[in-house]
PDB file of C-alpha atoms in Angstrom:
ATOM      1  CA  MET Y   8      10.159  63.416  34.944  1.00  0.00           C
ATOM      2  CA  ASN Y   9      11.456  66.168  32.673  1.00  0.00           C
ATOM      3  CA  ILE Y  10      14.426  65.501  30.440  1.00  0.00           C
ATOM      4  CA  LYS Y  11      16.049  68.394  28.604  1.00  0.00           C
ATOM      5  CA  ILE Y  12      18.878  68.174  26.100  1.00  0.00           C
ATOM      6  CA  VAL Y  13      20.705  71.455  25.537  1.00  0.00           C
ATOM      7  CA  CYS Y  14      22.920  71.355  22.472  1.00  0.00           C
ATOM      8  CA  VAL Y  15      24.982  73.692  20.363  1.00  0.00           C
ATOM      9  CA  GLY Y  16      24.131  74.177  16.715  1.00  0.00           C
ATOM     10  CA  LYS Y  17      21.221  73.362  14.473  1.00  0.00           C
ATOM     11  CA  LEU Y  18      20.457  69.864  13.356  1.00  0.00           C
ATOM     12  CA  LYS Y  19      20.153  69.875   9.559  1.00  0.00           C
ATOM     13  CA  GLU Y  20      20.259  66.214   8.567  1.00  0.00           C
ATOM     14  CA  LYS Y  21      16.799  64.677   8.128  1.00  0.00           C
ATOM     15  CA  TYR Y  22      17.976  61.209   9.173  1.00  0.00           C
ATOM     16  CA  PHE Y  23      19.219  62.552  12.535  1.00  0.00           C
ATOM     17  CA  LYS Y  24      15.984  64.506  13.028  1.00  0.00           C
ATOM     18  CA  ASP Y  25      13.941  61.378  12.238  1.00  0.00           C
ATOM     19  CA  ALA Y  26      15.900  59.236  14.701  1.00  0.00           C
ATOM     20  CA  ILE Y  27      15.552  61.818  17.461  1.00  0.00           C
ATOM     21  CA  ALA Y  28      11.825  62.215  16.791  1.00  0.00           C
ATOM     22  CA  GLU Y  29      11.376  58.443  17.067  1.00  0.00           C
ATOM     23  CA  TYR Y  30      13.156  58.220  20.417  1.00  0.00           C
ATOM     24  CA  LYS Y  31      11.316  61.289  21.723  1.00  0.00           C
ATOM     25  CA  LYS Y  32       8.049  59.572  20.831  1.00  0.00           C
ATOM     26  CA  ARG Y  33       9.118  56.349  22.563  1.00  0.00           C
ATOM     27  CA  LEU Y  34      10.250  58.284  25.645  1.00  0.00           C
ATOM     28  CA  SER Y  35       6.970  60.186  25.925  1.00  0.00           C
ATOM     29  CA  ARG Y  36       5.441  57.409  28.041  1.00  0.00           C
ATOM     30  CA  PHE Y  37       8.176  57.878  30.645  1.00  0.00           C
ATOM     31  CA  ALA Y  38       9.134  61.547  30.575  1.00  0.00           C
ATOM     32  CA  LYS Y  39       8.582  64.901  28.968  1.00  0.00           C
ATOM     33  CA  VAL Y  40      11.555  65.442  26.659  1.00  0.00           C
ATOM     34  CA  SER Y  41      12.631  68.771  25.219  1.00  0.00           C
ATOM     35  CA  ILE Y  42      15.561  69.622  23.012  1.00  0.00           C
ATOM     36  CA  VAL Y  43      16.936  73.141  23.215  1.00  0.00           C
ATOM     37  CA  GLN Y  44      19.356  74.277  20.537  1.00  0.00           C
ATOM     38  CA  VAL Y  45      21.619  77.265  21.064  1.00  0.00           C
ATOM     39  CA  PRO Y  46      23.504  78.911  18.196  1.00  0.00           C
ATOM     40  CA  ASP Y  47      27.057  77.849  17.574  1.00  0.00           C
ATOM     41  CA  GLU Y  48      29.694  80.537  17.422  1.00  0.00           C
ATOM     42  CA  LYS Y  49      31.440  80.909  14.110  1.00  0.00           C
ATOM     43  CA  ALA Y  50      35.170  80.296  14.269  1.00  0.00           C
ATOM     44  CA  PRO Y  51      37.885  80.453  11.632  1.00  0.00           C
ATOM     45  CA  GLU Y  52      39.384  77.186  10.320  1.00  0.00           C
ATOM     46  CA  LYS Y  53      42.697  77.787  12.049  1.00  0.00           C
ATOM     47  CA  PHE Y  54      42.583  79.683  15.298  1.00  0.00           C
ATOM     48  CA  SER Y  55      44.604  80.122  18.444  1.00  0.00           C
ATOM     49  CA  ALA Y  56      43.976  78.573  21.832  1.00  0.00           C
ATOM     50  CA  ALA Y  57      42.672  81.960  23.000  1.00  0.00           C
ATOM     51  CA  GLU Y  58      40.139  82.044  20.156  1.00  0.00           C
ATOM     52  CA  ASP Y  59      39.184  78.450  20.988  1.00  0.00           C
ATOM     53  CA  GLU Y  60      38.464  79.501  24.586  1.00  0.00           C
ATOM     54  CA  ARG Y  61      36.525  82.564  23.435  1.00  0.00           C
ATOM     55  CA  VAL Y  62      34.237  80.410  21.259  1.00  0.00           C
ATOM     56  CA  LYS Y  63      33.667  77.914  24.091  1.00  0.00           C
ATOM     57  CA  GLN Y  64      32.956  80.770  26.508  1.00  0.00           C
ATOM     58  CA  ILE Y  65      30.333  82.355  24.214  1.00  0.00           C
ATOM     59  CA  GLU Y  66      28.666  79.002  23.545  1.00  0.00           C
ATOM     60  CA  GLY Y  67      28.910  78.204  27.252  1.00  0.00           C
ATOM     61  CA  GLU Y  68      27.030  81.386  28.187  1.00  0.00           C
ATOM     62  CA  ARG Y  69      24.299  80.409  25.727  1.00  0.00           C
ATOM     63  CA  ILE Y  70      24.098  76.927  27.242  1.00  0.00           C
ATOM     64  CA  LEU Y  71      24.024  78.180  30.835  1.00  0.00           C
ATOM     65  CA  SER Y  72      21.183  80.584  30.013  1.00  0.00           C
ATOM     66  CA  LYS Y  73      19.007  77.525  29.290  1.00  0.00           C
ATOM     67  CA  ILE Y  74      19.695  75.742  32.595  1.00  0.00           C
ATOM     68  CA  LYS Y  75      17.692  76.389  35.769  1.00  0.00           C
ATOM     69  CA  ASP Y  76      19.115  76.090  39.273  1.00  0.00           C
ATOM     70  CA  LYS Y  77      16.981  73.079  40.240  1.00  0.00           C
ATOM     71  CA  GLU Y  78      18.041  70.942  37.282  1.00  0.00           C
ATOM     72  CA  TYR Y  79      20.459  68.057  37.681  1.00  0.00           C
ATOM     73  CA  VAL Y  80      22.975  68.501  34.855  1.00  0.00           C
ATOM     74  CA  TYR Y  81      25.005  65.916  32.965  1.00  0.00           C
ATOM     75  CA  VAL Y  82      27.631  67.393  30.653  1.00  0.00           C
ATOM     76  CA  THR Y  83      28.869  65.127  27.869  1.00  0.00           C
ATOM     77  CA  ALA Y  84      32.659  65.148  27.830  1.00  0.00           C
ATOM     78  CA  ILE Y  85      35.339  62.774  26.574  1.00  0.00           C
ATOM     79  CA  LYS Y  86      37.016  63.105  29.992  1.00  0.00           C
ATOM     80  CA  GLY Y  87      33.770  62.318  31.805  1.00  0.00           C
ATOM     81  CA  LYS Y  88      32.943  59.089  33.594  1.00  0.00           C
ATOM     82  CA  GLN Y  89      32.058  56.147  31.377  1.00  0.00           C
ATOM     83  CA  ARG Y  90      29.194  53.933  32.498  1.00  0.00           C
ATOM     84  CA  SER Y  91      27.464  50.827  31.320  1.00  0.00           C
ATOM     85  CA  SER Y  92      23.866  51.218  30.192  1.00  0.00           C
ATOM     86  CA  GLU Y  93      22.763  49.469  33.374  1.00  0.00           C
ATOM     87  CA  GLU Y  94      24.772  51.860  35.570  1.00  0.00           C
ATOM     88  CA  PHE Y  95      23.335  54.836  33.717  1.00  0.00           C
ATOM     89  CA  ALA Y  96      19.791  53.464  34.139  1.00  0.00           C
ATOM     90  CA  LYS Y  97      20.330  53.070  37.898  1.00  0.00           C
ATOM     91  CA  GLU Y  98      21.589  56.671  38.138  1.00  0.00           C
ATOM     92  CA  ILE Y  99      18.484  57.953  36.338  1.00  0.00           C
ATOM     93  CA  GLN Y 100      16.264  55.884  38.622  1.00  0.00           C
ATOM     94  CA  ASP Y 101      18.116  57.068  41.745  1.00  0.00           C
ATOM     95  CA  LEU Y 102      17.865  60.701  40.668  1.00  0.00           C
ATOM     96  CA  SER Y 103      14.099  60.446  40.326  1.00  0.00           C
ATOM     97  CA  THR Y 104      13.818  58.556  43.627  1.00  0.00           C
ATOM     98  CA  TYR Y 105      15.741  61.270  45.472  1.00  0.00           C
ATOM     99  CA  GLY Y 106      13.820  64.241  44.144  1.00  0.00           C
ATOM    100  CA  HIS Y 107      15.540  65.167  40.893  1.00  0.00           C
ATOM    101  CA  SER Y 108      12.639  65.257  38.459  1.00  0.00           C
ATOM    102  CA  ASP Y 109      14.374  67.715  36.102  1.00  0.00           C
ATOM    103  CA  ILE Y 110      17.439  66.281  34.381  1.00  0.00           C
ATOM    104  CA  THR Y 111      19.372  68.220  31.762  1.00  0.00           C
ATOM    105  CA  PHE Y 112      21.998  66.878  29.393  1.00  0.00           C
ATOM    106  CA  VAL Y 113      24.450  69.217  27.672  1.00  0.00           C
ATOM    107  CA  ILE Y 114      26.143  68.532  24.348  1.00  0.00           C
ATOM    108  CA  GLY Y 115      28.706  71.178  23.508  1.00  0.00           C
ATOM    109  CA  GLY Y 116      29.806  72.329  20.108  1.00  0.00           C
ATOM    110  CA  SER Y 117      32.663  71.027  18.015  1.00  0.00           C
ATOM    111  CA  LEU Y 118      35.218  72.460  20.464  1.00  0.00           C
ATOM    112  CA  GLY Y 119      33.582  70.990  23.559  1.00  0.00           C
ATOM    113  CA  THR Y 120      32.203  72.853  26.564  1.00  0.00           C
ATOM    114  CA  SER Y 121      33.558  75.770  28.573  1.00  0.00           C
ATOM    115  CA  ASP Y 122      34.953  75.436  32.082  1.00  0.00           C
ATOM    116  CA  ALA Y 123      31.873  77.281  33.370  1.00  0.00           C
ATOM    117  CA  VAL Y 124      29.551  74.682  31.826  1.00  0.00           C
ATOM    118  CA  ASN Y 125      31.654  71.816  33.181  1.00  0.00           C
ATOM    119  CA  LYS Y 126      31.584  73.386  36.663  1.00  0.00           C
ATOM    120  CA  ARG Y 127      27.797  73.815  36.506  1.00  0.00           C
ATOM    121  CA  GLY Y 128      27.427  70.164  35.606  1.00  0.00           C
ATOM    122  CA  ASP Y 129      26.599  67.839  38.454  1.00  0.00           C
ATOM    123  CA  ASP Y 130      28.335  65.062  36.532  1.00  0.00           C
ATOM    124  CA  LEU Y 131      30.460  64.673  33.423  1.00  0.00           C
ATOM    125  CA  ILE Y 132      29.403  61.711  31.311  1.00  0.00           C
ATOM    126  CA  SER Y 133      31.411  60.088  28.538  1.00  0.00           C
ATOM    127  CA  PHE Y 134      30.223  57.763  25.832  1.00  0.00           C
ATOM    128  CA  GLY Y 135      33.769  56.624  25.103  1.00  0.00           C
ATOM    129  CA  LYS Y 136      37.042  58.072  23.929  1.00  0.00           C
ATOM    130  CA  LEU Y 137      35.922  58.254  20.322  1.00  0.00           C
ATOM    131  CA  THR Y 138      35.196  61.681  18.932  1.00  0.00           C
ATOM    132  CA  MET Y 139      31.720  61.923  17.412  1.00  0.00           C
ATOM    133  CA  PRO Y 140      30.045  64.728  15.527  1.00  0.00           C
ATOM    134  CA  HIS Y 141      27.865  66.541  18.055  1.00  0.00           C
ATOM    135  CA  GLN Y 142      24.854  65.975  15.757  1.00  0.00           C
ATOM    136  CA  LEU Y 143      25.334  62.199  15.999  1.00  0.00           C
ATOM    137  CA  MET Y 144      25.885  62.507  19.743  1.00  0.00           C
ATOM    138  CA  ARG Y 145      22.311  63.757  20.072  1.00  0.00           C
ATOM    139  CA  VAL Y 146      21.021  60.501  18.607  1.00  0.00           C
ATOM    140  CA  VAL Y 147      23.339  58.371  20.753  1.00  0.00           C
ATOM    141  CA  LEU Y 148      22.357  60.272  23.902  1.00  0.00           C
ATOM    142  CA  ILE Y 149      18.601  60.129  23.391  1.00  0.00           C
ATOM    143  CA  GLU Y 150      18.812  56.418  22.553  1.00  0.00           C
ATOM    144  CA  GLN Y 151      20.739  55.784  25.769  1.00  0.00           C
ATOM    145  CA  ILE Y 152      18.188  57.755  27.777  1.00  0.00           C
ATOM    146  CA  TYR Y 153      15.432  55.635  26.217  1.00  0.00           C
ATOM    147  CA  ARG Y 154      17.459  52.483  26.939  1.00  0.00           C
ATOM    148  CA  ALA Y 155      17.795  53.553  30.599  1.00  0.00           C
ATOM    149  CA  PHE Y 156      14.033  53.874  30.954  1.00  0.00           C
ATOM    150  CA  MET Y 157      13.514  50.517  29.254  1.00  0.00           C
ATOM    151  CA  ILE Y 158      16.020  48.858  31.604  1.00  0.00           C
ATOM    152  CA  ASN Y 159      14.272  50.438  34.587  1.00  0.00           C
ATOM    153  CA  SER Y 160      10.896  49.191  33.350  1.00  0.00           C
ATOM    154  CA  GLY Y 161      12.203  45.623  33.011  1.00  0.00           C
ATOM    155  CA  SER Y 162      11.933  45.554  29.227  1.00  0.00           C
ATOM    156  CA  PRO Y 163      14.167  43.211  27.217  1.00  0.00           C
ATOM    157  CA  TYR Y 164      14.877  46.085  24.754  1.00  0.00           C
ATOM    158  CA  HIS Y 165      18.380  46.682  26.075  1.00  0.00           C
ATOM    159  CA  LYS Y 166      19.703  43.173  25.439  1.00  0.00           C
TER     160      LYS Y 166
END
C-alpha cells in the first residue's frame, strides 16, 4: 500500500519532524509513506473574503497537481466526517481489500482547502471541531494512520 500526505507549507519545528519520522519508520512495515509539501501562499494579516478564496485557490491548485487520478483521497476538514480509530482502521482495510492501494491525505493551509480540493476528495475526514495548527495536524494524522494499521494487525497498541 502507498500512503501519501500532501500538505501546505514547510515543517520547521524539529520536534514535529522527529515525531513524523518516527511514525514513518513504524509504518514502513505496512506501507510506503511519502510526505509532499507544497508552498503556502503568502497572505496579508487582514484580508477580504475574496483574498481568502484566492489564497485557497492557489494552494488548491498546488495540492491538486500532486494527486493522481487513481488515488483515493481523504481531505482533512473540520466539517468532514468524524470517526473512531476503529472505524478509520476498517475503512483503510476495506480500501485495500477493494483495490485502492494508493491513498492520499490532504492537509490544507491555515485557511483550509479550496472547493476544488474538497470536490476531488473521495471523503472529508475530521479529527474534531478543534482548530489545530496544520503542522501539528501532520503528526496527529500520521499517528492515526499508524494506529489504523496496528488495529488491523491485531496489536494492542491502540488501547
